[in-house]
Amino acid sequence: CSALIMDRHVAAPTRHAPATLHRMDLADLAAIVYLVVSVIAIGFQLALALGAPWGEYAMGGRYPGVFPPMMRLLAVGQAVILGLLAFLVLSRAGLVVPEATAEQPNVIWIAVLVSGASLWANLNTKSAKEKRTWVPVAAVMLVSSLVVALATR
């Protein structure tokens, strides 16, 4: 890729030291893939929270149609968690606020574990529509977070 981004291997830029640029590497690409897929999942969760009739695509299909109020609140919570996980992945890759995970580099494994649990849950759901839709998404999130975790150890 020929995209240029801030180099995660140099100190954060200050007013005295301009940012160094480098070519995108595998961890950068994996983090961006994770972000894109997360944005899709966050959008889905927020749509559920706002009343989209997609309940059979979530929570094992237990609430077909529009989610009840408590499930809508949980969908907002899931959206927030997904956003935080995306931030962890992007930070660990050095694309946003690398200082946030610099002192705790193993925090990336939270995203890997949650992505793995999500894949397992979606593989074992009773809802065929949920499985067909979210297994590929969860698999991409697992692989991309794992790439970032391994590339930044």
XYZ file of C-alpha atoms in Angstrom:
153
model
C 0.000 0.000 0.000
C 1.174 3.482 -0.609
C -0.865 5.167 2.129
C 1.154 7.248 4.550
C 0.381 7.380 8.254
C 2.085 8.333 11.477
C 4.907 5.995 12.447
C 4.055 4.052 15.611
C 7.760 3.484 16.273
C 8.578 7.096 17.103
C 7.487 9.215 20.003
C 4.254 11.102 19.663
C 4.801 14.343 17.767
C 5.254 17.457 19.847
C 5.436 21.067 18.757
C 9.209 20.566 18.545
C 9.275 17.191 16.736
C 7.106 16.668 13.640
C 5.518 13.286 13.050
C 7.472 10.761 11.020
C 5.544 9.112 8.190
C 5.880 5.548 6.961
C 4.154 3.160 4.628
C 1.230 1.137 5.926
C 2.225 -2.277 7.296
C 0.209 -5.423 8.039
C -0.751 -4.323 11.571
C -2.026 -0.994 10.216
C -4.095 -2.730 7.558
C -5.475 -5.239 10.072
C -6.429 -2.427 12.461
C -8.224 -0.550 9.684
C -10.081 -3.722 8.658
C -11.076 -4.199 12.313
C -12.322 -0.612 12.420
C -14.400 -0.925 9.245
C -16.042 -4.150 10.415
C -16.598 -2.648 13.877
C -18.326 0.377 12.371
C -20.702 -1.976 10.536
C -21.440 -3.893 13.745
C -21.863 -0.669 15.728
C -24.269 0.648 13.101
C -26.271 -2.572 13.327
C -26.441 -2.375 17.129
C -27.500 1.274 17.044
C -30.143 0.485 14.426
C -31.515 -2.237 16.719
C -31.529 0.249 19.586
C -33.473 2.721 17.450
C -36.112 0.139 16.539
C -34.922 -1.547 13.344
C -36.868 -4.825 12.946
C -33.736 -7.013 12.759
C -34.095 -8.941 16.005
C -33.823 -12.323 14.299
C -30.241 -11.384 13.316
C -29.146 -10.933 16.938
C -29.282 -12.574 20.365
C -30.011 -16.005 18.934
C -33.117 -14.697 17.182
C -35.018 -14.673 20.505
C -36.595 -11.300 19.733
C -37.720 -11.323 16.092
C -38.726 -7.942 14.782
C -38.155 -4.894 16.968
C -36.193 -5.420 20.185
C -38.011 -4.783 23.477
C -36.805 -1.747 25.477
C -34.286 -3.610 27.680
C -32.711 -5.289 24.659
C -32.463 -1.916 22.936
C -30.505 -0.633 25.907
C -28.222 -3.684 25.730
C -27.688 -3.000 22.014
C -26.412 0.488 22.917
C -24.090 -1.131 25.444
C -22.784 -3.514 22.802
C -22.170 -0.597 20.451
C -20.137 1.166 23.146
C -18.105 -1.983 23.852
C -17.421 -2.465 20.148
C -16.252 1.136 19.919
C -13.902 0.698 22.876
C -12.473 -2.495 21.393
C -11.877 -0.739 18.067
C -10.078 2.034 19.942
C -7.841 -0.553 21.655
C -6.966 -2.177 18.338
C -6.256 1.148 16.627
C -4.221 2.372 19.587
C -2.156 -0.791 19.809
C -1.456 -0.570 16.074
C -0.276 2.990 16.678
C -2.889 4.632 14.487
C -4.657 6.615 17.221
C -3.390 7.639 20.662
C -0.642 4.993 20.856
C 0.164 6.206 24.371
C -3.160 4.748 25.555
C -1.888 1.183 25.230
C 1.889 1.707 25.362
C 2.143 0.907 29.081
C -0.246 -2.054 28.845
C 0.543 -3.763 25.535
C -1.337 -6.929 26.498
C -4.643 -5.045 26.557
C -4.977 -5.922 22.856
C -5.717 -9.488 23.918
C -9.048 -8.302 25.324
C -10.145 -7.513 21.754
C -8.839 -10.880 20.562
C -10.667 -12.775 23.334
C -13.934 -10.880 22.855
C -13.731 -11.444 19.093
C -13.086 -15.148 19.659
C -16.026 -15.394 22.061
C -18.218 -13.575 19.544
C -17.213 -15.994 16.802
C -17.935 -18.968 19.070
C -21.346 -17.548 20.048
C -22.283 -16.831 16.436
C -21.182 -20.289 15.330
C -23.466 -21.768 17.992
C -26.532 -19.542 17.581
C -29.890 -21.119 16.824
C -30.666 -18.326 14.354
C -29.565 -19.270 10.839
C -29.822 -15.623 9.749
C -27.632 -14.467 12.618
C -25.078 -17.194 11.911
C -24.963 -16.450 8.188
C -24.555 -12.718 8.808
C -22.279 -12.490 11.835
C -19.921 -15.494 11.634
C -17.942 -13.867 8.789
C -17.893 -10.527 10.642
C -16.715 -12.121 13.893
C -14.093 -14.154 12.013
C -12.690 -11.011 10.378
C -12.619 -9.258 13.746
C -10.818 -12.197 15.352
C -8.194 -12.513 12.616
C -7.569 -8.780 12.322
C -7.256 -8.260 16.099
C -4.951 -11.290 16.317
C -2.749 -9.879 13.558
C -2.427 -6.597 15.479
C -1.709 -8.446 18.723
C 1.018 -10.592 17.197
C 2.544 -7.835 15.082
C 2.884 -5.429 18.010
C 4.323 -7.716 20.700
